[in-house]
mmCIF file of C-alpha atoms (C1' of nucleotides) in Angstrom:
data_model
loop_
_atom_site.group_PDB
_atom_site.id
_atom_site.type_symbol
_atom_site.label_atom_id
_atom_site.label_comp_id
_atom_site.label_asym_id
_atom_site.label_seq_id
_atom_site.Cartn_x
_atom_site.Cartn_y
_atom_site.Cartn_z
ATOM 1 C CA UNK U 1458 -144.248 98.096 7.427
ATOM 2 C CA UNK U 1459 -146.573 95.295 8.113
ATOM 3 C CA UNK U 1460 -147.659 93.787 11.378
ATOM 4 C CA UNK U 1461 -151.250 92.811 12.017
ATOM 5 C CA UNK U 1462 -152.702 96.354 12.047
ATOM 6 C CA UNK U 1463 -150.972 97.355 8.800
ATOM 7 C CA UNK U 1464 -152.003 94.105 7.146
ATOM 8 C CA UNK U 1465 -155.611 94.705 8.172
ATOM 9 C CA UNK U 1466 -155.399 98.134 6.552
ATOM 10 C CA UNK U 1467 -154.169 96.471 3.367
ATOM 11 C CA UNK U 1468 -156.945 93.876 3.527
ATOM 12 C CA UNK U 1469 -159.532 96.564 4.010
ATOM 13 C CA UNK U 1470 -158.160 98.502 1.046
ATOM 14 C CA UNK U 1471 -158.554 95.463 -1.177
ATOM 15 C CA UNK U 1472 -162.034 94.836 0.208
ATOM 16 C CA UNK U 1473 -163.127 98.387 -0.523
ATOM 17 C CA UNK U 1474 -161.573 98.923 -3.928
ATOM 18 C CA UNK U 1475 -160.442 95.737 -5.631
ATOM 19 C CA UNK U 1476 -163.325 93.301 -5.335
ATOM 20 C CA UNK U 1477 -165.488 92.490 -8.341
ATOM 21 C CA UNK U 1478 -163.115 93.944 -10.886
ATOM 22 C CA UNK U 1479 -162.074 91.585 -13.658
ATOM 23 C CA UNK U 1480 -158.435 90.528 -13.602
ATOM 24 C CA UNK U 1481 -157.134 91.379 -17.060
ATOM 25 C CA UNK U 1482 -153.429 90.830 -16.491
ATOM 26 C CA UNK U 1483 -150.982 89.417 -13.944
ATOM 27 C CA UNK U 1484 -147.291 90.206 -13.695
ATOM 28 C CA UNK U 1485 -145.879 87.124 -12.041
ATOM 29 C CA UNK U 1486 -142.417 87.268 -13.522
ATOM 30 C CA UNK U 1487 -140.634 87.607 -10.174
ATOM 31 C CA UNK U 1488 -140.305 83.966 -9.198
ATOM 32 C CA UNK U 1489 -138.798 84.837 -5.844
ATOM 33 C CA UNK U 1490 -141.990 86.603 -4.830
ATOM 34 C CA UNK U 1491 -144.235 83.934 -6.365
ATOM 35 C CA UNK U 1492 -142.246 80.928 -5.143
ATOM 36 C CA UNK U 1493 -142.982 78.037 -5.418
ATOM 37 C CA UNK U 1494 -144.972 78.920 -8.528
ATOM 38 C CA UNK U 1495 -143.469 79.152 -11.992
ATOM 39 C CA UNK U 1496 -143.867 82.164 -14.311
ATOM 40 C CA UNK U 1497 -147.314 82.247 -15.869
ATOM 41 C CA UNK U 1498 -148.927 80.003 -13.288
ATOM 42 C CA UNK U 1499 -150.624 82.802 -11.383
ATOM 43 C CA UNK U 1500 -151.564 84.559 -14.604
ATOM 44 C CA UNK U 1501 -153.154 81.447 -16.059
ATOM 45 C CA UNK U 1502 -155.004 80.744 -12.830
ATOM 46 C CA UNK U 1503 -156.339 84.270 -12.324
ATOM 47 C CA UNK U 1504 -156.951 86.113 -15.595
ATOM 48 C CA UNK U 1505 -160.657 86.472 -16.311
ATOM 49 C CA UNK U 1506 -161.689 86.004 -12.696
ATOM 50 C CA UNK U 1507 -162.730 88.517 -10.036
ATOM 51 C CA UNK U 1508 -161.769 88.710 -6.378
ATOM 52 C CA UNK U 1509 -164.966 87.858 -4.520
ATOM 53 C CA UNK U 1510 -163.990 88.352 -0.871
ATOM 54 C CA UNK U 1511 -160.824 89.078 1.039
ATOM 55 C CA UNK U 1512 -159.857 87.591 4.372
ATOM 56 C CA UNK U 1513 -156.995 87.928 6.832
ATOM 57 C CA UNK U 1514 -155.489 85.818 9.570
ATOM 58 C CA UNK U 1515 -152.493 87.297 11.314
ATOM 59 C CA UNK U 1516 -150.312 88.777 8.601
ATOM 60 C CA UNK U 1517 -151.639 86.584 5.812
ATOM 61 C CA UNK U 1518 -154.224 87.926 3.358
ATOM 62 C CA UNK U 1519 -156.135 85.751 0.962
ATOM 63 C CA UNK U 1520 -158.903 86.447 -1.533
ATOM 64 C CA UNK U 1521 -161.459 84.116 -3.036
ATOM 65 C CA UNK U 1522 -161.867 84.237 -6.801
ATOM 66 C CA UNK U 1523 -164.871 83.807 -9.049
ATOM 67 C CA UNK U 1524 -165.515 81.266 -11.760
ATOM 68 C CA UNK U 1525 -165.039 82.154 -15.407
ATOM 69 C CA UNK U 1526 -167.279 81.916 -18.463
ATOM 70 C CA UNK U 1527 -167.830 78.267 -19.174
ATOM 71 C CA UNK U 1528 -166.696 77.191 -15.735
ATOM 72 C CA UNK U 1529 -168.664 78.751 -12.876
ATOM 73 C CA UNK U 1530 -166.713 76.884 -10.189
ATOM 74 C CA UNK U 1531 -164.720 79.263 -7.965
ATOM 75 C CA UNK U 1532 -161.052 79.711 -8.801
ATOM 76 C CA UNK U 1533 -158.104 79.356 -6.443
ATOM 77 C CA UNK U 1534 -157.561 81.627 -3.465
ATOM 78 C CA UNK U 1535 -155.017 84.363 -4.041
ATOM 79 C CA UNK U 1536 -152.666 84.506 -1.058
ATOM 80 C CA UNK U 1537 -150.700 87.637 -0.223
ATOM 81 C CA UNK U 1538 -148.033 88.100 2.446
ATOM 82 C CA UNK U 1539 -146.450 91.528 2.610
ATOM 83 C CA UNK U 1540 -143.209 90.403 4.236
ATOM 84 C CA UNK U 1541 -141.116 93.270 5.569
ATOM 85 C CA UNK U 1542 -141.783 95.933 2.984
ATOM 86 C CA UNK U 1543 -144.728 94.913 0.822
ATOM 87 C CA UNK U 1544 -147.679 97.167 0.171
ATOM 88 C CA UNK U 1545 -150.911 97.122 -1.773
ATOM 89 C CA UNK U 1546 -151.360 99.733 -4.484
ATOM 90 C CA UNK U 1547 -154.773 100.209 -6.080
ATOM 91 C CA UNK U 1548 -155.419 102.460 -9.036
ATOM 92 C CA UNK U 1549 -158.751 103.509 -10.497
ATOM 93 C CA UNK U 1550 -160.156 101.428 -13.352
ATOM 94 C CA UNK U 1551 -158.229 102.386 -16.454
ATOM 95 C CA UNK U 1552 -155.605 104.144 -14.362
ATOM 96 C CA UNK U 1553 -151.903 103.665 -14.830
ATOM 97 C CA UNK U 1554 -150.363 100.455 -13.579
ATOM 98 C CA UNK U 1555 -148.499 100.989 -10.342
ATOM 99 C CA UNK U 1556 -144.883 100.021 -9.983
ATOM 100 C CA UNK U 1557 -143.460 97.795 -7.303
ATOM 101 C CA UNK U 1558 -145.272 95.656 -4.793
ATOM 102 C CA UNK U 1559 -142.428 94.758 -2.477
ATOM 103 C CA UNK U 1560 -139.064 96.471 -2.645
ATOM 104 C CA UNK U 1561 -137.349 94.001 -0.403
ATOM 105 C CA UNK U 1562 -139.119 91.027 -1.930
ATOM 106 C CA UNK U 1563 -139.413 89.056 1.284
ATOM 107 C CA UNK U 1564 -143.159 88.970 0.813
ATOM 108 C CA UNK U 1565 -144.922 86.499 -1.370
ATOM 109 C CA UNK U 1566 -147.958 85.956 -3.534
ATOM 110 C CA UNK U 1567 -149.231 82.445 -4.015
ATOM 111 C CA UNK U 1568 -152.247 80.368 -4.868
ATOM 112 C CA UNK U 1569 -154.206 78.571 -2.145
ATOM 113 C CA UNK U 1570 -151.994 79.423 0.846
ATOM 114 C CA UNK U 1571 -152.178 77.008 3.762
ATOM 115 C CA UNK U 1572 -153.887 79.239 6.292
ATOM 116 C CA UNK U 1573 -154.485 76.352 8.674
ATOM 117 C CA UNK U 1574 -150.771 76.372 9.528
ATOM 118 C CA UNK U 1575 -151.347 79.666 11.346
ATOM 119 C CA UNK U 1576 -152.394 79.962 14.963
ATOM 120 C CA UNK U 1577 -155.482 81.946 15.960
ATOM 121 C CA UNK U 1578 -155.452 85.604 14.964
ATOM 122 C CA UNK U 1579 -153.992 87.771 17.729
ATOM 123 C CA UNK U 1580 -157.146 89.904 17.821
ATOM 124 C CA UNK U 1581 -159.437 86.885 18.077
ATOM 125 C CA UNK U 1582 -157.541 84.685 20.493
ATOM 126 C CA UNK U 1583 -159.404 84.074 23.744
ATOM 127 C CA UNK U 1584 -157.869 84.460 27.194
ATOM 128 C CA UNK U 1585 -158.063 80.717 27.629
ATOM 129 C CA UNK U 1586 -156.288 79.992 24.342
ATOM 130 C CA UNK U 1587 -153.675 82.567 25.294
ATOM 131 C CA UNK U 1588 -153.067 80.905 28.649
ATOM 132 C CA UNK U 1589 -152.602 77.584 26.905
ATOM 133 C CA UNK U 1590 -150.191 79.202 24.473
ATOM 134 C CA UNK U 1591 -147.908 80.193 27.353
ATOM 135 C CA UNK U 1592 -148.569 77.255 29.644
ATOM 136 C CA UNK U 1593 -145.437 75.199 29.134
ATOM 137 C CA UNK U 1594 -141.969 75.202 27.643
ATOM 138 C CA UNK U 1595 -138.681 77.003 28.123
ATOM 139 C CA UNK U 1596 -138.795 79.286 25.106
ATOM 140 C CA UNK U 1597 -138.574 83.037 25.736
ATOM 141 C CA UNK U 1598 -142.026 84.604 25.940
ATOM 142 C CA UNK U 1599 -141.215 87.013 23.121
ATOM 143 C CA UNK U 1600 -140.155 84.165 20.831
ATOM 144 C CA UNK U 1601 -143.445 82.407 21.529
ATOM 145 C CA UNK U 1602 -145.430 85.571 20.727
ATOM 146 C CA UNK U 1603 -143.627 85.764 17.382
ATOM 147 C CA UNK U 1604 -144.412 82.144 16.478
ATOM 148 C CA UNK U 1605 -147.074 82.556 13.804
ATOM 149 C CA UNK U 1606 -148.090 78.898 14.036
ATOM 150 C CA UNK U 1607 -149.197 79.517 17.662
ATOM 151 C CA UNK U 1608 -150.598 83.037 17.483
ATOM 152 C CA UNK U 1609 -150.838 84.885 14.186
ATOM 153 C CA UNK U 1610 -150.148 88.558 13.688
ATOM 154 C CA UNK U 1611 -147.684 89.627 16.396
ATOM 155 C CA UNK U 1612 -144.488 91.084 14.966
ATOM 156 C CA UNK U 1613 -141.325 92.442 16.510
ATOM 157 C CA UNK U 1614 -142.622 95.872 17.487
ATOM 158 C CA UNK U 1615 -145.994 94.711 18.816
ATOM 159 C CA UNK U 1616 -144.241 92.088 20.918
ATOM 160 C CA UNK U 1617 -141.857 94.619 22.479
ATOM 161 C CA UNK U 1618 -144.726 97.034 23.113
ATOM 162 C CA UNK U 1619 -147.063 94.478 24.703
ATOM 163 C CA UNK U 1620 -144.307 93.094 26.953
ATOM 164 C CA UNK U 1621 -143.367 96.596 28.013
ATOM 165 C CA UNK U 1622 -147.002 97.475 28.746
ATOM 166 C CA UNK U 1623 -147.295 94.288 30.813
ATOM 167 C CA UNK U 1624 -143.932 94.870 32.536
ATOM 168 C CA UNK U 1625 -142.619 91.419 31.627
ATOM 169 C CA UNK U 1626 -139.103 90.635 30.458
ATOM 170 C CA UNK U 1627 -139.060 89.377 26.852
ATOM 171 C CA UNK U 1628 -136.563 86.665 27.816
ATOM 172 C CA UNK U 1629 -138.684 85.032 30.512
ATOM 173 C CA UNK U 1630 -139.320 81.332 29.797
ATOM 174 C CA UNK U 1631 -143.034 80.904 29.109
ATOM 175 C CA UNK U 1632 -143.393 78.088 31.626
ATOM 176 C CA UNK U 1633 -142.260 80.371 34.454
ATOM 177 C CA UNK U 1634 -144.849 83.090 33.965
ATOM 178 C CA UNK U 1635 -147.381 83.392 36.756
ATOM 179 C CA UNK U 1636 -151.104 83.321 35.937
ATOM 180 C CA UNK U 1637 -151.283 87.003 36.843
ATOM 181 C CA UNK U 1638 -148.480 87.829 34.419
ATOM 182 C CA UNK U 1639 -150.121 85.854 31.626
ATOM 183 C CA UNK U 1640 -153.389 87.707 32.175
ATOM 184 C CA UNK U 1641 -151.560 91.028 32.225
ATOM 185 C CA UNK U 1642 -149.836 90.172 28.960
ATOM 186 C CA UNK U 1643 -153.133 89.175 27.359
ATOM 187 C CA UNK U 1644 -154.731 92.469 28.332
ATOM 188 C CA UNK U 1645 -151.654 94.413 27.234
ATOM 189 C CA UNK U 1646 -151.553 92.671 23.858
ATOM 190 C CA UNK U 1647 -155.228 93.360 23.203
ATOM 191 C CA UNK U 1648 -154.807 97.008 24.203
ATOM 192 C CA UNK U 1649 -151.684 97.304 22.047
ATOM 193 C CA UNK U 1650 -153.501 95.865 19.025
ATOM 194 C CA UNK U 1651 -156.460 98.194 19.488
ATOM 195 C CA UNK U 1652 -154.266 101.213 19.920
ATOM 196 C CA UNK U 1653 -152.137 100.317 16.891
ATOM 197 C CA UNK U 1654 -155.266 99.891 14.772
ATOM 198 C CA UNK U 1655 -156.600 103.275 15.877
ATOM 199 C CA UNK U 1656 -153.360 105.205 15.765
ATOM 200 C CA UNK U 1657 -152.157 103.898 12.447
ATOM 201 C CA UNK U 1658 -149.789 101.022 13.005
ATOM 202 C CA UNK U 1659 -147.419 99.076 15.203
ATOM 203 C CA UNK U 1660 -144.860 101.881 15.082
ATOM 204 C CA UNK U 1661 -147.193 104.134 17.108
ATOM 205 C CA UNK U 1662 -146.596 102.187 20.325
ATOM 206 C CA UNK U 1663 -145.514 104.160 23.391
ATOM 207 C CA UNK U 1664 -142.149 102.463 23.832
ATOM 208 C CA UNK U 1665 -141.263 102.226 20.135
ATOM 209 C CA UNK U 1666 -139.478 105.608 19.980
ATOM 210 C CA UNK U 1667 -137.243 104.410 22.812
ATOM 211 C CA UNK U 1668 -135.947 101.301 21.074
ATOM 212 C CA UNK U 1669 -132.450 102.642 20.521
ATOM 213 C CA UNK U 1670 -129.094 102.890 22.234
ATOM 214 C CA UNK U 1671 -128.945 105.362 25.115
ATOM 215 C CA UNK U 1672 -132.715 105.671 25.415
ATOM 216 C CA UNK U 1673 -134.491 105.680 28.765
ATOM 217 C CA UNK U 1674 -137.815 104.126 29.628
ATOM 218 C CA UNK U 1675 -140.608 106.699 29.140
ATOM 219 C CA UNK U 1676 -142.310 105.420 32.307
ATOM 220 C CA UNK U 1677 -139.557 105.382 34.897
ATOM 221 C CA UNK U 1678 -136.452 106.785 33.220
ATOM 222 C CA UNK U 1679 -134.431 103.582 33.652
ATOM 223 C CA UNK U 1680 -132.026 102.497 30.958
ATOM 224 C CA UNK U 1681 -133.487 100.646 27.960
ATOM 225 C CA UNK U 1682 -131.670 97.387 27.396
ATOM 226 C CA UNK U 1683 -131.093 95.560 24.138
ATOM 227 C CA UNK U 1684 -130.493 91.963 23.079
ATOM 228 C CA UNK U 1685 -131.512 89.547 20.387
ATOM 229 C CA UNK U 1686 -134.459 87.497 21.628
ATOM 230 C CA UNK U 1687 -136.266 85.025 19.427
ATOM 231 C CA UNK U 1688 -133.918 86.000 16.644
ATOM 232 C CA UNK U 1689 -135.138 89.599 16.642
ATOM 233 C CA UNK U 1690 -133.772 92.882 17.923
ATOM 234 C CA UNK U 1691 -135.396 93.431 21.333
ATOM 235 C CA UNK U 1692 -135.605 96.422 23.702
ATOM 236 C CA UNK U 1693 -136.946 96.487 27.242
ATOM 237 C CA UNK U 1694 -136.882 98.526 30.448
ATOM 238 C CA UNK U 1695 -134.042 97.398 32.707
ATOM 239 C CA UNK U 1696 -136.014 98.248 35.850
ATOM 240 C CA UNK U 1697 -139.621 97.219 35.247
ATOM 241 C CA UNK U 1698 -138.988 94.270 32.971
ATOM 242 C CA UNK U 1699 -136.235 92.620 34.934
ATOM 243 C "C1'" DA P 289 -118.039 100.501 3.579
ATOM 244 C "C1'" DC P 290 -120.821 98.275 6.557
ATOM 245 C "C1'" DT P 291 -124.535 97.030 9.713
ATOM 246 C "C1'" DC P 292 -129.302 96.494 10.529
ATOM 247 C "C1'" DG P 293 -134.133 95.243 9.975
ATOM 248 C "C1'" DT P 294 -142.164 96.110 11.524
ATOM 249 C "C1'" DG P 295 -140.817 88.543 8.406
ATOM 250 C "C1'" DT P 296 -140.598 83.784 7.175
ATOM 251 C "C1'" DT P 297 -138.566 79.244 6.845
ATOM 252 C "C1'" DA P 298 -135.321 75.404 5.791
ATOM 253 C "C1'" DG P 299 -132.292 72.871 8.282
ATOM 254 C "C1'" DC P 300 -129.808 71.529 12.357
ATOM 255 C "C1'" DT P 301 -129.441 69.804 17.311
ATOM 256 C "C1'" DG P 302 -130.625 67.535 21.479
ATOM 257 C "C1'" DT T 905 -141.329 63.604 16.668
ATOM 258 C "C1'" DC T 906 -140.977 67.835 18.835
ATOM 259 C "C1'" DA T 907 -139.153 72.112 20.942
ATOM 260 C "C1'" DG T 908 -135.970 75.373 20.179
ATOM 261 C "C1'" DC T 909 -132.271 77.833 17.682
ATOM 262 C "C1'" DT T 910 -129.586 79.740 13.602
ATOM 263 C "C1'" DA T 911 -128.649 81.078 9.176
ATOM 264 C "C1'" DA T 912 -130.379 82.545 4.986
ATOM 265 C "C1'" DC T 913 -133.179 85.164 2.060
ATOM 266 C "C1'" DA T 914 -133.252 90.677 -0.575
ATOM 267 C "C1'" DC T 915 -132.118 95.174 -0.613
ATOM 268 C "C1'" DG T 916 -132.937 99.947 1.041
ATOM 269 C "C1'" DA T 917 -131.804 103.052 4.907
ATOM 270 C "C1'" DG T 918 -128.783 105.073 8.137
#
DNA sequence: ACTCGTGTTAGCTG
DNA sequence: TCAGCTAACACGAG
């Protein structure tokens, strides 16, 4: 599920219902999800603490933890990345433990994630930072949008939607975009993020239902084209995004 | 049976 | 060293 809007929903869920509850147990047996930690490491680091605050940058969530009796110093941050299929499940105090955090297990949970490796959050990035982001290089504009170290939070669907809204081909080299196109893309991305947050996720974009073979652009009826761009399945309007 | 994917990242190349 | 690209990861859905 998760792109930035879905991850913000997850963060907000944790903020509203999981803070200031004592951690009494941790199931960290799945070492693929907890890599590079070893079994028991997260449990030992977290049991007895509380989550004190929960933050998000792009698709990465992390929560501060409290000190414990005898050692009031804050504990490690708990980092959560939902990957492709992760979700947060919260039960009432004393309720039954929920099963399954991430079916596909491409997400991860780790201590003290390096958040500084991420670019500015896509919702926070300024127009000037965005211009700089696209100012030089030969990489396809979509690939650059997906680079979390440059701008954090844009996933495959949001990228296709924003480029479609801005009428820019996903394959255009970033260095060849005109200033007007860059501004258009910035506005389109911000509008796409807002709309996704309001409507309930990245999948609610206008062009998303037309990302399949034989589909036609909902704006002008031209054929929707497909290719792999930036390593991801990409759809665009053959007429407006030439 | 087989291909694909709302994400990351190690490893390769020029 | 950096920019850019590819394969690999896991596993459910179509």
